[in-house]
Amino acid sequence: MRPYRKLIAVMIACLLMMTCAPALAEPVTINFWHHYSAQSAENETLMNVLIPAFEAENPDIRVNAVSHEWAELHDKVLVSANSNALPDVARCDIAWLPEFQKMGILVALDEEMPDFASVSGALLESAMSTAVIDGHDYALALNTNSKIVFCNTAMLEAAGVGVPTTIEEWAQALRSLSGENENGQQIWGWNEPALAGWNICPFIWSFGGSLTDAQQTVASGYLNGPQTVKAVETFAAMVQEGCITGFNAGDIPMTDGFGTGRYAMMLEGPWKSAELAGAYPDVAYTTAPIPAGEGGSISVLGGEDIAMFSTANREAAWKFMQFMTGEFAQTEMAKCGQIPVNRAALASDVVKNADYAPFIEAIQTAKARPTVAAWSEMDNDLSVAMTAIVTGEKTAQEALDELAVRWDALLR
């Protein structure tokens, strides 16, 4: 019986060891909210390339990525802040950060991440400047961009129009390009999908106008100043003459209109090249800077930052942020039309072969929209005012005078 007793003792010891052994830790799950379109190449790369690669490198972390529409994501963060249901990390438009920081829901990375300086040092300084608020860094730059003019070559040739280089040439070109084509279809010289700051600011700045003073503390005298009024009047005149469309419900979507010869020109970013290559690979087009006015050729600085929220699992979130701004992820996203902010990725053959040079050139003189906490509300007000102007409900001077007073109050 003794051998059996010994076997039983060993079995009991093994059971005790198994009972006392600590359970394997479950992987940490972080929530990543973004506004890559669910059907886009960016989202496909995120879900099928980047997240699997990150999780393979970090088997103790899982990433739950959730896609939202651009405006929906902004509002979702605002609502979630009140219910303490924020994500760990989010891809934020650079214009949102001041508002989120004022709410106290962002992590100051330079204060809390010991290796912040080395991580951020690998990124473009100009792009990183979009995350600096009150002397602290509240995000890492994720991608940068600006907009240039896309011109449908066949439409310009048919109208005998050259690529416009000045505002005066632009207005005349739009008149020549708009009307009916040989099939009796209405065509337009310019497509503009919205009337917000992202769309209107390049015209205002190129005319020599501005939205606020340099300190971003007052709008009166700037938003309703003569150059800004002239820019808006010129834009509205082109709409009223039937040369600009795209912002009305039911208008032909931008890519489809351009690809099928209904829109001759549009002001868009590097992602549009990828969209056209996929949807309309045979359409011939050329690109150019936005036509220059009294203020020069000034486009709008765009891009997104990746930010960490105050309720995040900070260690896991920081690892993911470093990965998304690293050379591998940035190069993969460059294949989808995203201009990298990582210096090594920016120097890669992928970027060189994608011919981002015109966009990178535009970034050199592009301006950012006001980096103020009230910008989202100000931007909505601008869209309302622009709608009243282009429909003829108000003159540009009347609408901008009223808007300047409202913006003054929001900026105080």
CSV table of C-alpha atoms in Angstrom, one decimal:
chain,number,residue,atom,x,y,z
A,1,MET,CA,0.0,0.0,0.0
A,2,ARG,CA,2.9,2.3,0.6
A,3,PRO,CA,3.5,3.0,-3.2
A,4,TYR,CA,-0.1,4.1,-3.5
A,5,ARG,CA,0.2,6.3,-0.5
A,6,LYS,CA,3.2,8.0,-2.0
A,7,LEU,CA,1.4,8.5,-5.3
A,8,ILE,CA,-1.6,9.9,-3.5
A,9,ALA,CA,0.6,12.3,-1.6
A,10,VAL,CA,2.2,13.5,-4.8
A,11,MET,CA,-1.2,14.1,-6.4
A,12,ILE,CA,-2.4,16.1,-3.4
A,13,ALA,CA,0.8,18.2,-3.5
A,14,CYS,CA,0.2,18.9,-7.2
A,15,LEU,CA,-3.4,19.9,-6.5
A,16,LEU,CA,-2.3,22.2,-3.7
A,17,MET,CA,0.3,23.8,-6.0
A,18,MET,CA,-2.2,24.4,-8.7
A,19,THR,CA,-4.7,25.8,-6.3
A,20,CYS,CA,-2.2,28.2,-4.7
A,21,ALA,CA,-0.6,29.3,-8.0
A,22,PRO,CA,-1.6,32.7,-9.2
A,23,ALA,CA,-4.0,32.9,-12.1
A,24,LEU,CA,-2.6,34.1,-15.4
A,25,ALA,CA,-3.5,37.8,-15.8
A,26,GLU,CA,-6.1,38.7,-18.4
A,27,PRO,CA,-4.9,41.0,-21.1
A,28,VAL,CA,-5.7,44.6,-20.6
A,29,THR,CA,-8.2,46.0,-23.1
A,30,ILE,CA,-7.9,49.7,-24.2
A,31,ASN,CA,-10.5,51.5,-26.1
A,32,PHE,CA,-9.4,53.5,-29.1
A,33,TRP,CA,-11.9,55.9,-30.7
A,34,HIS,CA,-11.1,57.3,-34.1
A,35,HIS,CA,-12.8,58.8,-37.2
A,36,TYR,CA,-11.2,56.7,-40.0
A,37,SER,CA,-14.2,55.9,-42.1
A,38,ALA,CA,-15.4,52.4,-41.6
A,39,GLN,CA,-15.0,51.5,-45.3
A,40,SER,CA,-11.7,53.4,-45.8
A,41,ALA,CA,-8.3,52.1,-46.6
A,42,GLU,CA,-7.1,53.7,-43.3
A,43,ASN,CA,-9.6,51.7,-41.3
A,44,GLU,CA,-8.7,48.5,-43.1
A,45,THR,CA,-5.0,49.0,-42.4
A,46,LEU,CA,-5.7,49.9,-38.8
A,47,MET,CA,-7.8,46.7,-38.2
A,48,ASN,CA,-5.9,44.2,-40.3
A,49,VAL,CA,-2.3,45.4,-40.1
A,50,LEU,CA,-1.6,47.8,-37.3
A,51,ILE,CA,-3.6,46.4,-34.4
A,52,PRO,CA,-2.6,42.8,-35.0
A,53,ALA,CA,1.0,43.9,-35.2
A,54,PHE,CA,0.7,45.9,-31.9
A,55,GLU,CA,-1.0,43.0,-30.1
A,56,ALA,CA,1.6,40.6,-31.3
A,57,GLU,CA,4.3,42.9,-29.8
A,58,ASN,CA,2.2,43.4,-26.7
A,59,PRO,CA,0.4,40.1,-25.9
A,60,ASP,CA,-0.8,41.6,-22.6
A,61,ILE,CA,-2.8,44.4,-24.3
A,62,ARG,CA,-5.9,44.2,-26.5
A,63,VAL,CA,-7.2,47.2,-28.6
A,64,ASN,CA,-10.9,47.8,-29.1
A,65,ALA,CA,-11.0,50.2,-32.0
A,66,VAL,CA,-14.3,52.0,-32.6
A,67,SER,CA,-15.0,54.1,-35.7
A,68,HIS,CA,-17.1,57.2,-35.5
A,69,GLU,CA,-18.0,59.9,-38.0
A,70,TRP,CA,-15.9,63.0,-37.5
A,71,ALA,CA,-18.5,65.2,-35.9
A,72,GLU,CA,-20.0,62.3,-34.0
A,73,LEU,CA,-16.7,61.5,-32.4
A,74,HIS,CA,-16.3,65.1,-31.1
A,75,ASP,CA,-19.8,65.0,-29.6
A,76,LYS,CA,-19.4,61.5,-28.2
A,77,VAL,CA,-16.3,62.6,-26.2
A,78,LEU,CA,-18.3,65.5,-24.8
A,79,VAL,CA,-21.2,63.3,-23.7
A,80,SER,CA,-18.9,60.6,-22.4
A,81,ALA,CA,-16.9,63.1,-20.2
A,82,ASN,CA,-20.1,63.7,-18.2
A,83,SER,CA,-20.7,59.9,-17.6
A,84,ASN,CA,-17.0,59.1,-17.0
A,85,ALA,CA,-17.1,56.7,-19.9
A,86,LEU,CA,-14.2,58.1,-22.0
A,87,PRO,CA,-11.9,55.9,-24.1
A,88,ASP,CA,-8.3,55.4,-23.2
A,89,VAL,CA,-7.1,56.9,-26.4
A,90,ALA,CA,-8.6,58.8,-29.3
A,91,ARG,CA,-7.6,60.2,-32.7
A,92,CYS,CA,-8.6,63.9,-32.3
A,93,ASP,CA,-8.8,66.7,-34.8
A,94,ILE,CA,-6.2,69.2,-33.9
A,95,ALA,CA,-8.9,71.8,-33.5
A,96,TRP,CA,-10.6,69.8,-30.6
A,97,LEU,CA,-7.7,69.7,-28.2
A,98,PRO,CA,-8.1,73.1,-26.6
A,99,GLU,CA,-11.7,72.4,-25.8
A,100,PHE,CA,-11.0,68.9,-24.3
A,101,GLN,CA,-8.0,70.3,-22.3
A,102,LYS,CA,-10.2,73.0,-20.8
A,103,MET,CA,-12.6,70.3,-19.6
A,104,GLY,CA,-9.8,68.6,-17.8
A,105,ILE,CA,-10.1,65.3,-19.5
A,106,LEU,CA,-6.7,65.0,-21.2
A,107,VAL,CA,-3.4,63.8,-19.7
A,108,ALA,CA,-0.4,66.2,-19.9
A,109,LEU,CA,2.0,63.8,-21.5
A,110,ASP,CA,5.1,65.8,-20.8
A,111,GLU,CA,4.4,65.8,-17.1
A,112,GLU,CA,3.4,62.1,-16.7
A,113,MET,CA,5.4,60.1,-19.3
A,114,PRO,CA,9.1,59.9,-18.4
A,115,ASP,CA,10.2,59.2,-22.0
A,116,PHE,CA,8.0,61.8,-23.6
A,117,ALA,CA,10.9,63.9,-24.8
A,118,SER,CA,12.5,61.0,-26.7
A,119,VAL,CA,9.2,59.8,-28.2
A,120,SER,CA,8.0,63.3,-29.3
A,121,GLY,CA,11.5,64.1,-30.6
A,122,ALA,CA,11.0,61.6,-33.4
A,123,LEU,CA,8.1,63.6,-34.7
A,124,LEU,CA,7.8,66.8,-36.7
A,125,GLU,CA,8.1,69.8,-34.5
A,126,SER,CA,5.5,71.7,-36.5
A,127,ALA,CA,3.0,68.9,-36.1
A,128,MET,CA,3.7,68.5,-32.3
A,129,SER,CA,3.0,72.3,-31.8
A,130,THR,CA,-0.7,71.6,-32.4
A,131,ALA,CA,-0.8,69.7,-29.1
A,132,VAL,CA,0.8,72.4,-26.9
A,133,ILE,CA,-1.7,74.2,-24.7
A,134,ASP,CA,-0.7,76.5,-21.8
A,135,GLY,CA,2.9,75.2,-22.0
A,136,HIS,CA,2.1,71.5,-21.8
A,137,ASP,CA,1.8,68.7,-24.4
A,138,TYR,CA,-1.6,67.0,-24.3
A,139,ALA,CA,-1.1,64.6,-27.3
A,140,LEU,CA,1.3,63.2,-29.9
A,141,ALA,CA,1.0,64.3,-33.5
A,142,LEU,CA,-0.5,61.5,-35.5
A,143,ASN,CA,-0.7,62.8,-39.1
A,144,THR,CA,-0.5,66.2,-40.8
A,145,ASN,CA,-1.9,67.6,-44.0
A,146,SER,CA,-3.0,70.6,-45.9
A,147,LYS,CA,-5.1,71.1,-49.1
A,148,ILE,CA,-4.2,71.8,-52.6
A,149,VAL,CA,-6.2,72.3,-55.8
A,150,PHE,CA,-7.2,69.2,-57.9
A,151,CYS,CA,-8.0,70.1,-61.5
A,152,ASN,CA,-9.8,67.8,-63.9
A,153,THR,CA,-7.5,68.0,-66.9
A,154,ALA,CA,-10.1,67.1,-69.6
A,155,MET,CA,-12.6,69.7,-68.3
A,156,LEU,CA,-10.0,72.5,-68.3
A,157,GLU,CA,-8.8,71.6,-71.8
A,158,ALA,CA,-12.4,71.5,-73.1
A,159,ALA,CA,-13.1,74.9,-71.7
A,160,GLY,CA,-9.7,76.3,-72.9
A,161,VAL,CA,-8.8,77.2,-69.3
A,162,GLY,CA,-5.4,77.0,-67.7
A,163,VAL,CA,-4.7,76.2,-64.1
A,164,PRO,CA,-5.4,79.4,-62.1
A,165,THR,CA,-2.6,80.9,-60.1
A,166,THR,CA,-4.3,84.0,-58.8
A,167,ILE,CA,-7.7,84.7,-57.3
A,168,GLU,CA,-8.7,86.7,-60.3
A,169,GLU,CA,-7.8,83.9,-62.7
A,170,TRP,CA,-9.7,81.5,-60.4
A,171,ALA,CA,-12.9,83.5,-60.6
A,172,GLN,CA,-12.7,83.7,-64.4
A,173,ALA,CA,-11.9,80.0,-64.7
A,174,LEU,CA,-14.9,79.1,-62.6
A,175,ARG,CA,-17.2,81.1,-64.9
A,176,SER,CA,-15.7,79.5,-68.0
A,177,LEU,CA,-16.0,76.0,-66.6
A,178,SER,CA,-19.5,76.1,-65.3
A,179,GLY,CA,-22.7,75.5,-67.2
A,180,GLU,CA,-23.8,72.5,-69.3
A,181,ASN,CA,-21.6,69.9,-70.8
A,182,GLU,CA,-22.2,68.2,-74.2
A,183,ASN,CA,-24.6,65.8,-72.7
A,184,GLY,CA,-26.8,68.6,-71.3
A,185,GLN,CA,-25.7,67.9,-67.7
A,186,GLN,CA,-25.0,70.8,-65.3
A,187,ILE,CA,-21.3,71.1,-64.4
A,188,TRP,CA,-19.6,73.3,-61.9
A,189,GLY,CA,-16.1,74.9,-61.8
A,190,TRP,CA,-15.6,74.3,-58.1
A,191,ASN,CA,-16.8,71.8,-55.5
A,192,GLU,CA,-16.9,72.8,-51.8
A,193,PRO,CA,-18.5,70.2,-49.6
A,194,ALA,CA,-19.1,72.5,-46.6
A,195,LEU,CA,-19.0,76.1,-45.4
A,196,ALA,CA,-17.0,75.7,-42.2
A,197,GLY,CA,-13.6,77.0,-41.3
A,198,TRP,CA,-11.8,74.1,-42.9
A,199,ASN,CA,-13.4,75.1,-46.2
A,200,ILE,CA,-13.6,78.9,-46.0
A,201,CYS,CA,-10.3,79.8,-44.2
A,202,PRO,CA,-8.0,79.3,-47.2
A,203,PHE,CA,-10.0,81.9,-49.2
A,204,ILE,CA,-10.0,84.4,-46.3
A,205,TRP,CA,-6.3,84.0,-45.6
A,206,SER,CA,-5.3,84.1,-49.3
A,207,PHE,CA,-7.3,87.4,-49.6
A,208,GLY,CA,-5.2,88.8,-46.7
A,209,GLY,CA,-8.1,88.5,-44.2
A,210,SER,CA,-8.1,86.9,-40.8
A,211,LEU,CA,-10.5,85.5,-38.2
A,212,THR,CA,-9.0,87.1,-35.0
A,213,ASP,CA,-6.1,89.1,-33.8
A,214,ALA,CA,-2.7,87.3,-33.5
A,215,GLN,CA,-3.4,86.5,-29.8
A,216,GLN,CA,-6.8,85.0,-30.6
A,217,THR,CA,-8.6,87.2,-28.1
A,218,VAL,CA,-10.8,89.3,-30.3
A,219,ALA,CA,-12.6,88.9,-33.6
A,220,SER,CA,-14.0,92.4,-34.2
A,221,GLY,CA,-12.0,94.3,-36.7
A,222,TYR,CA,-10.6,91.1,-38.2
A,223,LEU,CA,-13.4,88.7,-38.9
A,224,ASN,CA,-15.5,91.6,-40.3
A,225,GLY,CA,-12.5,93.5,-41.7
A,226,PRO,CA,-12.3,94.6,-45.3
A,227,GLN,CA,-10.1,91.7,-46.6
A,228,THR,CA,-12.2,89.0,-44.9
A,229,VAL,CA,-15.5,90.6,-46.2
A,230,LYS,CA,-14.1,90.8,-49.7
A,231,ALA,CA,-13.1,87.1,-49.6
A,232,VAL,CA,-16.5,86.0,-48.5
A,233,GLU,CA,-18.2,88.3,-51.0
A,234,THR,CA,-16.2,86.8,-53.8
A,235,PHE,CA,-16.9,83.2,-52.7
A,236,ALA,CA,-20.7,84.0,-52.3
A,237,ALA,CA,-20.8,85.6,-55.8
A,238,MET,CA,-19.3,82.4,-57.3
A,239,VAL,CA,-22.0,80.3,-55.6
A,240,GLN,CA,-24.8,82.7,-56.7
A,241,GLU,CA,-23.5,82.6,-60.3
A,242,GLY,CA,-23.7,78.8,-60.3
A,243,CYS,CA,-20.0,78.2,-60.3
A,244,ILE,CA,-19.6,76.5,-56.8
A,245,THR,CA,-21.7,73.8,-55.3
A,246,GLY,CA,-21.3,70.7,-53.1
A,247,PHE,CA,-22.5,71.8,-49.7
A,248,ASN,CA,-26.2,71.4,-50.3
A,249,ALA,CA,-28.2,68.3,-49.4
A,250,GLY,CA,-28.4,66.0,-52.4
A,251,ASP,CA,-25.4,67.4,-54.2
A,252,ILE,CA,-23.1,64.9,-56.0
A,253,PRO,CA,-20.4,63.6,-53.6
A,254,MET,CA,-17.1,65.3,-54.3
A,255,THR,CA,-15.1,62.3,-55.5
A,256,ASP,CA,-17.9,61.1,-57.8
A,257,GLY,CA,-18.5,64.6,-59.2
A,258,PHE,CA,-14.9,65.1,-59.9
A,259,GLY,CA,-14.3,61.6,-61.3
A,260,THR,CA,-17.3,61.8,-63.7
A,261,GLY,CA,-16.6,65.3,-65.0
A,262,ARG,CA,-19.3,67.2,-63.1
A,263,TYR,CA,-16.8,69.2,-60.9
A,264,ALA,CA,-13.8,70.7,-62.6
A,265,MET,CA,-11.8,71.7,-59.5
A,266,MET,CA,-11.7,71.0,-55.8
A,267,LEU,CA,-9.5,71.9,-52.8
A,268,GLU,CA,-8.5,68.7,-51.1
A,269,GLY,CA,-5.9,66.8,-49.1
A,270,PRO,CA,-3.6,63.8,-49.9
A,271,TRP,CA,-6.3,61.3,-49.1
A,272,LYS,CA,-8.2,62.4,-52.3
A,273,SER,CA,-5.4,61.0,-54.4
A,274,ALA,CA,-5.9,57.5,-52.9
A,275,GLU,CA,-9.7,57.8,-53.3
A,276,LEU,CA,-9.4,58.7,-56.9
A,277,ALA,CA,-6.9,55.9,-57.6
A,278,GLY,CA,-9.4,53.5,-56.1
A,279,ALA,CA,-12.7,54.8,-57.5
A,280,TYR,CA,-11.7,56.6,-60.7
A,281,PRO,CA,-8.2,55.3,-61.8
A,282,ASP,CA,-8.6,56.6,-65.3
A,283,VAL,CA,-9.5,60.2,-64.5
A,284,ALA,CA,-6.6,62.6,-65.5
A,285,TYR,CA,-5.9,65.5,-63.2
A,286,THR,CA,-3.2,67.9,-62.1
A,287,THR,CA,-2.6,69.6,-58.8
A,288,ALA,CA,-1.7,73.2,-57.9
A,289,PRO,CA,-1.5,75.5,-54.9
A,290,ILE,CA,-4.6,77.5,-53.9
A,291,PRO,CA,-4.6,80.6,-56.1
A,292,ALA,CA,-2.9,83.5,-54.5
A,293,GLY,CA,-4.4,86.7,-53.5
A,294,GLU,CA,-3.3,89.7,-51.5
A,295,GLY,CA,-2.3,87.5,-48.6
A,296,GLY,CA,-0.5,85.0,-50.8
A,297,SER,CA,-1.3,81.3,-51.4
A,298,ILE,CA,-2.5,80.2,-47.9
A,299,SER,CA,-4.0,76.8,-47.3
A,300,VAL,CA,-5.3,75.4,-44.0
A,301,LEU,CA,-3.2,73.2,-41.7
A,302,GLY,CA,-5.0,70.0,-40.9
A,303,GLY,CA,-4.2,66.8,-39.2
A,304,GLU,CA,-4.9,64.7,-36.2
A,305,ASP,CA,-3.3,64.1,-32.8
A,306,ILE,CA,-3.6,61.0,-30.7
A,307,ALA,CA,-4.5,61.9,-27.1
A,308,MET,CA,-4.8,60.0,-23.8
A,309,PHE,CA,-7.8,60.6,-21.6
A,310,SER,CA,-7.7,61.0,-17.8
A,311,THR,CA,-9.5,57.7,-17.1
A,312,ALA,CA,-7.0,55.7,-19.3
A,313,ASN,CA,-4.9,52.7,-18.4
A,314,ARG,CA,-1.9,54.9,-18.9
A,315,GLU,CA,0.8,52.3,-19.3
A,316,ALA,CA,-1.1,50.4,-22.0
A,317,ALA,CA,-2.4,53.6,-23.7
A,318,TRP,CA,1.1,55.1,-23.9
A,319,LYS,CA,2.5,51.9,-25.5
A,320,PHE,CA,-0.2,52.1,-28.2
A,321,MET,CA,0.4,55.8,-28.8
A,322,GLN,CA,4.1,55.2,-29.3
A,323,PHE,CA,3.3,52.4,-31.7
A,324,MET,CA,0.9,54.5,-33.8
A,325,THR,CA,3.4,57.3,-34.1
A,326,GLY,CA,6.3,54.9,-34.8
A,327,GLU,CA,7.9,54.4,-38.2
A,328,PHE,CA,6.1,51.1,-39.0
A,329,ALA,CA,2.6,52.4,-38.4
A,330,GLN,CA,3.2,55.8,-39.9
A,331,THR,CA,4.7,54.2,-43.1
A,332,GLU,CA,1.7,51.8,-43.4
A,333,MET,CA,-0.8,54.7,-43.0
A,334,ALA,CA,1.2,56.7,-45.6
A,335,LYS,CA,0.1,54.1,-48.2
A,336,CYS,CA,-3.5,55.2,-47.5
A,337,GLY,CA,-2.9,58.9,-48.1
A,338,GLN,CA,-1.9,60.0,-44.6
A,339,ILE,CA,1.2,62.3,-44.4
A,340,PRO,CA,3.4,61.0,-41.6
A,341,VAL,CA,4.7,63.0,-38.8
A,342,ASN,CA,7.4,60.5,-37.9
A,343,ARG,CA,10.6,61.8,-39.4
A,344,ALA,CA,11.9,58.3,-40.4
A,345,ALA,CA,8.6,57.5,-42.1
A,346,LEU,CA,8.5,60.8,-43.9
A,347,ALA,CA,11.8,60.0,-45.5
A,348,SER,CA,10.7,56.5,-46.6
A,349,ASP,CA,10.3,55.4,-50.2
A,350,VAL,CA,6.6,55.0,-49.6
A,351,VAL,CA,6.2,58.7,-49.1
A,352,LYS,CA,8.6,59.7,-51.9
A,353,ASN,CA,6.7,57.4,-54.4
A,354,ALA,CA,3.3,58.7,-53.3
A,355,ASP,CA,4.4,62.2,-54.4
A,356,TYR,CA,3.3,64.1,-51.3
A,357,ALA,CA,5.6,67.0,-52.2
A,358,PRO,CA,2.8,69.4,-53.3
A,359,PHE,CA,1.1,68.9,-49.9
A,360,ILE,CA,4.2,69.2,-47.9
A,361,GLU,CA,5.0,72.4,-49.8
A,362,ALA,CA,1.5,73.8,-48.9
A,363,ILE,CA,2.1,72.9,-45.3
A,364,GLN,CA,5.0,75.4,-45.2
A,365,THR,CA,2.7,78.4,-45.5
A,366,ALA,CA,-0.6,76.9,-44.2
A,367,LYS,CA,-2.3,78.3,-41.2
A,368,ALA,CA,-4.1,76.6,-38.4
A,369,ARG,CA,-7.6,77.4,-37.4
A,370,PRO,CA,-7.9,79.2,-34.0
A,371,THR,CA,-6.6,77.0,-31.2
A,372,VAL,CA,-9.2,78.1,-28.7
A,373,ALA,CA,-11.5,76.1,-26.5
A,374,ALA,CA,-14.6,77.7,-28.1
A,375,TRP,CA,-13.6,76.9,-31.7
A,376,SER,CA,-16.2,74.1,-32.2
A,377,GLU,CA,-19.0,76.5,-31.4
A,378,MET,CA,-17.3,79.3,-33.4
A,379,ASP,CA,-17.0,77.0,-36.4
A,380,ASN,CA,-20.7,76.1,-36.2
A,381,ASP,CA,-21.6,79.8,-36.1
A,382,LEU,CA,-19.4,80.5,-39.1
A,383,SER,CA,-21.2,77.8,-41.1
A,384,VAL,CA,-24.6,79.4,-40.2
A,385,ALA,CA,-23.3,82.8,-41.2
A,386,MET,CA,-21.8,81.6,-44.5
A,387,THR,CA,-25.1,79.9,-45.4
A,388,ALA,CA,-27.0,83.2,-44.8
A,389,ILE,CA,-24.5,85.0,-47.0
A,390,VAL,CA,-24.4,82.6,-50.0
A,391,THR,CA,-28.2,82.3,-50.1
A,392,GLY,CA,-28.5,86.1,-50.1
A,393,GLU,CA,-30.3,86.3,-46.8
A,394,LYS,CA,-27.6,88.7,-45.5
A,395,THR,CA,-24.7,90.6,-46.9
A,396,ALA,CA,-21.2,89.5,-46.0
A,397,GLN,CA,-20.7,92.7,-44.0
A,398,GLU,CA,-24.0,92.3,-42.1
A,399,ALA,CA,-23.4,88.6,-41.2
A,400,LEU,CA,-19.7,89.0,-40.3
A,401,ASP,CA,-20.4,92.1,-38.1
A,402,GLU,CA,-23.0,90.0,-36.2
A,403,LEU,CA,-20.6,87.0,-36.0
A,404,ALA,CA,-17.7,89.1,-34.8
A,405,VAL,CA,-19.7,90.3,-31.8
A,406,ARG,CA,-20.7,86.7,-30.9
A,407,TRP,CA,-17.1,85.5,-31.3
A,408,ASP,CA,-15.8,88.3,-29.1
A,409,ALA,CA,-18.0,87.0,-26.3
A,410,LEU,CA,-16.9,83.4,-26.9
A,411,LEU,CA,-13.2,84.4,-26.9
A,412,ARG,CA,-13.4,86.2,-23.6
